[in-house]
């Protein structure tokens, strides 16, 4: 996973920066507060404002290691810009994503190391995680709701470390996801997210500073997806 500015400065959502390169409907910035998505994380939304106009950021594209910010209506911005992340959208995604960690930590612990096979956050305050759980009573999964809200109430701190890829691969349980495993950064390091006292796993997403910053969550639905997968849909209460 690449190192993003938002990994080190998750609270900084507004940055004054410079356009380094431009093509119709896209720019490269000297510094970007946006999370471009990937690894189960939804891309940020927001705006870029320059002296001659404002453009909505609609997506991201990485080409040859450079992050292009895609702009609505083919806008072309130059010079100094104010880059602003949509704070409300980031806050919701950060909650849903951190809660996905809590859910997959509890599933991993209570169901013999069951792995995540997919995750998708919605823009409506709900998200879903798929797990490799061939033989499990769905009521046991539903019962995780109380344990999840208990972890939120305990307000466990969230910490980060970067470790070499080989160390991550040789440590049981750090690479949790079968489908959304984060690639290493160009220097071969992997970002580890620790929910202190609960869980450690590799992830490049955005997280709350502590679990207590999440609203309570509700498990909305459990679906069987094929013979091996259970899909757990949850939402912010
Ligand atoms: Zn994460």
XYZ file of N, CA, C and O in Angstrom, residues 22-146:
500
model
N -1.282 18.626 -15.210
C -2.696 18.796 -15.540
C -2.995 18.161 -16.889
O -2.159 18.150 -17.794
N -4.173 17.557 -16.995
C -4.741 17.159 -18.278
C -6.233 17.442 -18.176
O -6.720 17.647 -17.055
N -6.974 17.459 -19.290
C -8.394 17.815 -19.171
C -9.087 16.899 -18.159
O -9.045 15.689 -18.273
N -9.695 17.499 -17.136
C -10.457 16.727 -16.157
C -9.635 16.000 -15.128
O -10.169 15.135 -14.422
N -8.350 16.349 -14.978
C -7.547 15.667 -13.959
C -6.298 16.466 -13.612
O -5.746 17.162 -14.464
N -5.898 16.376 -12.349
C -4.650 17.038 -11.914
C -3.871 16.128 -10.969
O -4.438 15.259 -10.305
N -2.542 16.359 -10.934
C -1.679 15.773 -9.903
C -1.337 16.909 -8.946
O -1.005 18.011 -9.396
N -1.449 16.647 -7.635
C -1.166 17.677 -6.636
C 0.160 17.398 -5.941
O 0.574 16.246 -5.809
N 0.776 18.481 -5.467
C 2.015 18.326 -4.700
C 1.733 17.570 -3.399
O 2.514 16.723 -2.968
N 0.605 17.879 -2.774
C 0.220 17.207 -1.540
C -1.293 16.983 -1.573
O -2.032 17.871 -1.977
N -1.731 15.789 -1.174
C -3.163 15.497 -1.273
C -3.712 14.968 0.045
O -3.186 14.004 0.587
N -4.763 15.589 0.572
C -5.358 15.083 1.812
C -6.338 13.929 1.569
O -6.879 13.368 2.513
N -6.555 13.562 0.284
C -7.577 12.567 -0.049
C -7.075 11.137 0.112
O -5.928 10.833 -0.217
N -7.953 10.250 0.598
C -7.702 8.809 0.497
C -8.318 8.342 -0.822
O -9.513 8.520 -1.033
N -7.498 7.750 -1.711
C -8.012 7.406 -3.035
C -8.779 6.082 -3.092
O -9.181 5.657 -4.170
N -8.995 5.458 -1.940
C -9.750 4.204 -1.939
C -8.855 3.009 -2.162
O -7.624 3.136 -2.301
N -9.454 1.834 -2.167
C -8.707 0.598 -2.361
C -8.601 -0.175 -1.062
O -8.688 0.400 0.027
N -8.417 -1.498 -1.174
C -8.285 -2.338 0.006
C -9.497 -2.301 0.919
O -9.351 -2.349 2.130
N -10.690 -2.188 0.326
C -11.903 -2.174 1.142
C -12.308 -0.790 1.612
O -13.318 -0.626 2.275
N -11.511 0.203 1.254
C -11.821 1.581 1.653
C -12.421 2.319 0.456
O -11.915 2.204 -0.661
N -13.482 3.078 0.687
C -14.085 3.866 -0.382
C -13.303 5.171 -0.540
O -12.853 5.751 0.445
N -13.137 5.620 -1.792
C -12.389 6.862 -2.047
C -13.109 8.061 -1.432
O -14.338 8.131 -1.424
N -12.300 9.017 -0.946
C -12.850 10.281 -0.459
C -13.537 11.040 -1.585
O -13.237 10.849 -2.770
N -14.397 11.961 -1.177
C -14.972 12.942 -2.086
C -14.501 14.317 -1.619
O -14.017 14.447 -0.501
N -14.701 15.322 -2.458
C -14.320 16.663 -2.023
C -14.203 17.619 -3.185
O -14.750 17.361 -4.266
N -13.478 18.723 -2.978
C -13.363 19.756 -4.006
C -11.934 20.297 -4.059
O -11.186 20.206 -3.098
N -11.607 20.854 -5.223
C -10.385 21.642 -5.394
C -10.825 23.040 -5.814
O -11.658 23.183 -6.712
N -10.268 24.050 -5.152
C -10.632 25.428 -5.474
C -9.363 26.206 -5.808
O -8.398 26.188 -5.043
N -9.382 26.872 -6.988
C -8.240 27.708 -7.367
C -8.751 29.125 -7.586
O -9.952 29.389 -7.444
N -7.835 30.028 -7.938
C -8.237 31.420 -8.160
C -9.284 31.531 -9.263
O -10.131 32.428 -9.242
N -9.234 30.582 -10.232
C -10.183 30.716 -11.347
C -11.311 29.698 -11.341
O -11.955 29.469 -12.354
N -11.583 29.069 -10.219
C -12.759 28.215 -10.191
C -12.668 27.079 -9.188
O -11.650 26.905 -8.506
N -13.757 26.321 -9.108
C -13.825 25.183 -8.205
C -14.260 23.943 -8.981
O -15.067 24.042 -9.901
N -13.706 22.793 -8.618
C -14.097 21.545 -9.277
C -14.306 20.470 -8.221
O -13.600 20.416 -7.218
N -15.302 19.634 -8.488
C -15.580 18.500 -7.620
C -14.627 17.358 -7.974
O -14.397 17.080 -9.158
N -14.071 16.702 -6.949
C -13.208 15.533 -7.168
C -14.117 14.310 -7.247
O -14.850 14.012 -6.309
N -14.065 13.628 -8.392
C -15.003 12.518 -8.606
C -14.343 11.150 -8.507
O -15.023 10.132 -8.489
N -13.021 11.118 -8.462
C -12.354 9.816 -8.382
C -10.849 9.987 -8.474
O -10.342 11.128 -8.528
N -10.147 8.850 -8.505
C -8.677 8.874 -8.490
C -8.153 7.801 -9.425
O -8.804 6.783 -9.653
N -6.959 8.043 -9.937
C -6.333 7.104 -10.851
C -4.826 7.186 -10.602
O -4.272 8.283 -10.608
N -4.214 6.047 -10.336
C -2.764 6.060 -10.141
C -2.085 5.588 -11.413
O -2.385 4.509 -11.923
N -1.233 6.449 -11.998
C -0.495 6.102 -13.212
C 0.985 6.313 -12.936
O 1.400 7.415 -12.560
N 1.769 5.253 -13.101
C 3.221 5.328 -12.847
C 3.530 5.933 -11.475
O 4.415 6.789 -11.344
N 2.769 5.514 -10.484
C 3.038 5.958 -9.123
C 2.558 7.363 -8.797
O 2.779 7.853 -7.697
N 1.906 8.017 -9.757
C 1.392 9.368 -9.486
C -0.124 9.320 -9.371
O -0.798 8.663 -10.165
N -0.634 10.047 -8.372
C -2.070 10.034 -8.104
C -2.765 11.174 -8.852
O -2.555 12.352 -8.542
N -3.600 10.791 -9.822
C -4.404 11.788 -10.546
C -5.746 11.945 -9.847
O -6.408 10.954 -9.527
N -6.127 13.211 -9.609
C -7.436 13.534 -9.052
C -8.349 13.830 -10.235
O -8.081 14.752 -11.009
N -9.406 13.034 -10.395
C -10.317 13.211 -11.525
C -11.364 14.265 -11.155
O -11.931 14.240 -10.061
N -11.603 15.202 -12.073
C -12.457 16.355 -11.777
C -13.732 16.331 -12.614
O -13.707 15.932 -13.780
N -14.829 16.775 -12.001
C -16.122 16.808 -12.691
C -16.066 17.787 -13.864
O -15.347 18.798 -13.818
N -16.828 17.489 -14.897
C -17.025 18.379 -16.053
C -15.733 18.745 -16.774
O -15.619 19.846 -17.326
N -14.758 17.863 -16.734
C -13.517 18.114 -17.476
C -12.763 19.359 -17.042
O -12.012 19.948 -17.824
N -12.947 19.766 -15.785
C -12.331 21.015 -15.315
C -10.809 20.971 -15.447
O -10.198 19.910 -15.356
N -10.219 22.140 -15.670
C -8.755 22.263 -15.715
C -8.325 23.333 -14.729
O -8.648 24.497 -14.900
N -7.617 22.926 -13.684
C -7.160 23.874 -12.671
C -5.643 23.969 -12.732
O -4.970 22.990 -13.039
N -5.129 25.160 -12.423
C -3.678 25.394 -12.433
C -3.270 26.116 -11.167
O -4.104 26.713 -10.493
N -1.995 26.087 -10.879
C -1.444 26.920 -9.812
C -1.772 26.411 -8.419
O -1.836 25.218 -8.178
N -2.002 27.374 -7.525
C -2.282 27.027 -6.127
C -3.759 26.642 -5.985
O -4.633 27.315 -6.522
N -4.018 25.546 -5.292
C -5.417 25.128 -5.052
C -5.611 24.819 -3.564
O -4.678 24.422 -2.864
N -6.853 25.001 -3.125
C -7.276 24.537 -1.807
C -7.934 23.178 -2.028
O -8.929 23.082 -2.733
N -7.365 22.139 -1.446
C -7.941 20.797 -1.563
C -8.728 20.514 -0.291
O -8.198 20.641 0.812
N -10.003 20.176 -0.452
C -10.870 19.984 0.713
C -11.580 18.635 0.626
O -12.318 18.369 -0.323
N -11.357 17.794 1.631
C -12.041 16.507 1.705
C -13.436 16.738 2.284
O -13.604 17.542 3.206
N -14.439 16.065 1.733
C -15.800 16.095 2.279
C -15.772 15.429 3.666
O -15.651 14.207 3.788
N -15.859 16.278 4.708
C -15.633 15.801 6.082
C -16.707 14.813 6.545
O -16.407 13.817 7.213
N -17.944 15.084 6.169
C -19.041 14.223 6.621
C -18.929 12.833 6.006
O -19.093 11.818 6.682
N -18.615 12.802 4.711
C -18.472 11.513 4.017
C -17.284 10.733 4.585
O -17.377 9.542 4.872
N -16.137 11.426 4.810
C -14.960 10.768 5.395
C -15.303 10.198 6.767
O -14.923 9.080 7.100
N -16.016 10.988 7.585
C -16.333 10.541 8.950
C -17.172 9.268 8.924
O -16.934 8.327 9.690
N -18.143 9.229 8.014
C -19.001 8.042 7.930
C -18.202 6.826 7.457
O -18.312 5.734 8.013
N -17.367 7.036 6.424
C -16.574 5.912 5.912
C -15.579 5.419 6.959
O -15.331 4.224 7.086
N -15.004 6.356 7.705
C -14.023 5.987 8.731
C -14.686 5.159 9.833
O -14.117 4.173 10.312
N -15.904 5.544 10.198
C -16.636 4.749 11.193
C -16.940 3.356 10.657
O -16.668 2.345 11.304
N -17.531 3.302 9.460
C -17.915 1.991 8.897
C -16.697 1.103 8.717
O -16.746 -0.105 8.961
N -15.582 1.702 8.285
C -14.378 0.917 8.039
C -13.767 0.410 9.353
O -13.360 -0.747 9.453
N -13.714 1.288 10.358
C -13.181 0.853 11.659
C -14.079 -0.243 12.237
O -13.595 -1.233 12.793
N -15.384 -0.085 12.081
C -16.307 -1.113 12.566
C -16.119 -2.433 11.819
O -16.309 -3.508 12.397
N -15.718 -2.362 10.550
C -15.413 -3.598 9.799
C -14.248 -4.338 10.452
O -14.231 -5.566 10.522
N -13.257 -3.566 10.960
C -12.157 -4.208 11.693
C -12.682 -4.936 12.928
O -12.264 -6.059 13.220
N -13.576 -4.277 13.673
C -14.098 -4.896 14.900
C -14.819 -6.185 14.538
O -14.615 -7.231 15.175
N -15.657 -6.106 13.505
C -16.419 -7.292 13.095
C -15.478 -8.404 12.658
O -15.601 -9.555 13.110
N -14.495 -8.081 11.833
C -13.682 -9.196 11.345
C -12.716 -9.697 12.411
O -12.337 -10.865 12.417
N -12.377 -8.853 13.393
C -11.579 -9.338 14.533
C -12.383 -10.349 15.355
O -11.871 -11.413 15.724
N -13.637 -10.032 15.606
C -14.463 -10.936 16.420
C -14.754 -12.238 15.673
O -14.735 -13.322 16.265
N -15.003 -12.128 14.353
C -15.240 -13.345 13.564
C -13.982 -14.210 13.558
O -14.039 -15.426 13.751
N -12.830 -13.565 13.387
C -11.557 -14.301 13.373
C -11.343 -15.032 14.695
O -10.936 -16.194 14.725
N -11.632 -14.352 15.798
C -11.408 -14.947 17.127
C -12.424 -16.032 17.466
O -12.091 -17.058 18.040
N -13.670 -15.796 17.092
C -14.729 -16.702 17.571
C -15.028 -17.830 16.595
O -15.741 -18.767 16.948
N -14.529 -17.719 15.361
C -14.820 -18.757 14.365
C -13.527 -19.309 13.767
O -13.365 -19.377 12.542
N -12.604 -19.678 14.651
C -11.392 -20.411 14.241
C -10.591 -19.761 13.124
O -10.214 -20.421 12.159
N -10.357 -18.480 13.232
C -9.513 -17.827 12.239
C -10.168 -17.655 10.880
O -9.466 -17.588 9.860
N -11.502 -17.555 10.843
C -12.196 -17.369 9.563
C -11.758 -16.062 8.908
O -11.640 -15.029 9.571
N -11.502 -16.114 7.602
C -10.968 -14.952 6.888
C -12.059 -14.168 6.182
O -13.082 -14.702 5.762
N -11.746 -12.886 6.028
C -12.580 -11.987 5.242
C -12.379 -12.319 3.764
O -11.246 -12.457 3.314
N -13.479 -12.425 3.012
C -13.333 -12.676 1.573
C -13.751 -11.469 0.737
O -13.537 -11.447 -0.464
N -14.344 -10.481 1.382
C -14.709 -9.268 0.649
C -15.320 -8.262 1.608
O -15.810 -8.639 2.667
N -15.249 -6.995 1.233
C -15.843 -5.953 2.070
C -16.257 -4.804 1.186
O -15.550 -4.466 0.239
N -17.422 -4.237 1.476
C -17.852 -3.083 0.700
C -18.579 -2.105 1.604
O -19.521 -2.485 2.307
N -18.121 -0.869 1.594
C -18.790 0.167 2.369
C -19.783 0.863 1.458
O -19.505 1.075 0.285
N -20.940 1.219 2.015
C -21.922 1.955 1.224
C -21.823 3.439 1.510
O -21.064 3.864 2.377
N -22.610 4.256 0.765
C -22.630 5.684 1.092
C -23.899 6.034 1.861
O -24.270 7.185 1.980
N -24.561 5.003 2.394
C -25.820 5.210 3.112
C -25.710 4.827 4.595
O -26.715 4.570 5.246
N -24.482 4.756 5.104
C -24.314 4.404 6.520
C -24.381 2.912 6.786
O -24.484 2.488 7.932
N -24.303 2.096 5.726
C -24.264 0.644 5.907
C -23.028 0.089 5.188
O -22.427 0.759 4.345
N -22.678 -1.134 5.554
C -21.537 -1.795 4.927
C -21.767 -3.297 5.001
O -22.639 -3.763 5.743
N -20.979 -4.035 4.199
C -21.079 -5.490 4.316
C -19.698 -6.114 4.257
O -18.792 -5.610 3.593
N -19.569 -7.218 5.004
C -18.339 -7.995 4.992
C -18.699 -9.436 4.690
O -19.674 -9.967 5.237
N -17.921 -10.069 3.821
C -18.104 -11.490 3.520
C -17.007 -12.277 4.216
O -15.844 -11.872 4.221
N -17.390 -13.423 4.782
C -16.431 -14.264 5.489
C -16.499 -15.682 4.961
O -17.561 -16.155 4.570
N -15.357 -16.333 5.001
C -15.277 -17.746 4.630
C -15.733 -18.562 5.838
O -14.944 -18.898 6.712
N -17.033 -18.840 5.885
C -17.633 -19.534 7.033
C -18.594 -20.599 6.524
O -19.799 -20.364 6.436
N -18.073 -21.766 6.161
C -18.940 -22.775 5.545
C -20.012 -23.339 6.481
O -21.143 -23.517 6.070
N -19.684 -23.596 7.723
C -20.645 -24.257 8.604
C -20.858 -23.434 9.851
O -20.211 -23.644 10.855
N -21.768 -22.499 9.773
C -21.993 -21.698 10.973
C -23.477 -21.316 11.051
O -24.123 -21.091 10.033
N -23.955 -21.316 12.262
C -25.338 -20.933 12.516
C -25.431 -19.408 12.423
O -24.699 -18.696 13.119
N -26.290 -18.910 11.551
C -26.369 -17.457 11.357
C -26.754 -16.710 12.635
O -26.408 -15.543 12.804
N -27.441 -17.402 13.552
C -27.781 -16.745 14.822
C -26.536 -16.425 15.641
O -26.506 -15.441 16.373
N -25.512 -17.250 15.491
C -24.249 -16.960 16.205
C -23.603 -15.704 15.646
O -22.967 -14.939 16.365
N -23.735 -15.502 14.339
C -23.203 -14.270 13.729
C -24.027 -13.060 14.175
O -23.465 -12.011 14.504
N -25.342 -13.219 14.193
C -26.197 -12.106 14.644
C -25.863 -11.703 16.067
O -25.909 -10.536 16.436
N -25.495 -12.686 16.877
C -25.201 -12.430 18.297
C -23.939 -11.601 18.490
O -23.684 -11.112 19.588
N -23.156 -11.419 17.414
C -21.946 -10.588 17.533
C -22.280 -9.116 17.772
O -21.424 -8.343 18.199
N -23.529 -8.736 17.495
C -23.881 -7.313 17.638
C -23.568 -6.785 19.044
O -23.005 -5.701 19.204
N -23.922 -7.563 20.063
C -23.686 -7.119 21.447
C -22.187 -6.977 21.719
O -21.740 -5.994 22.320
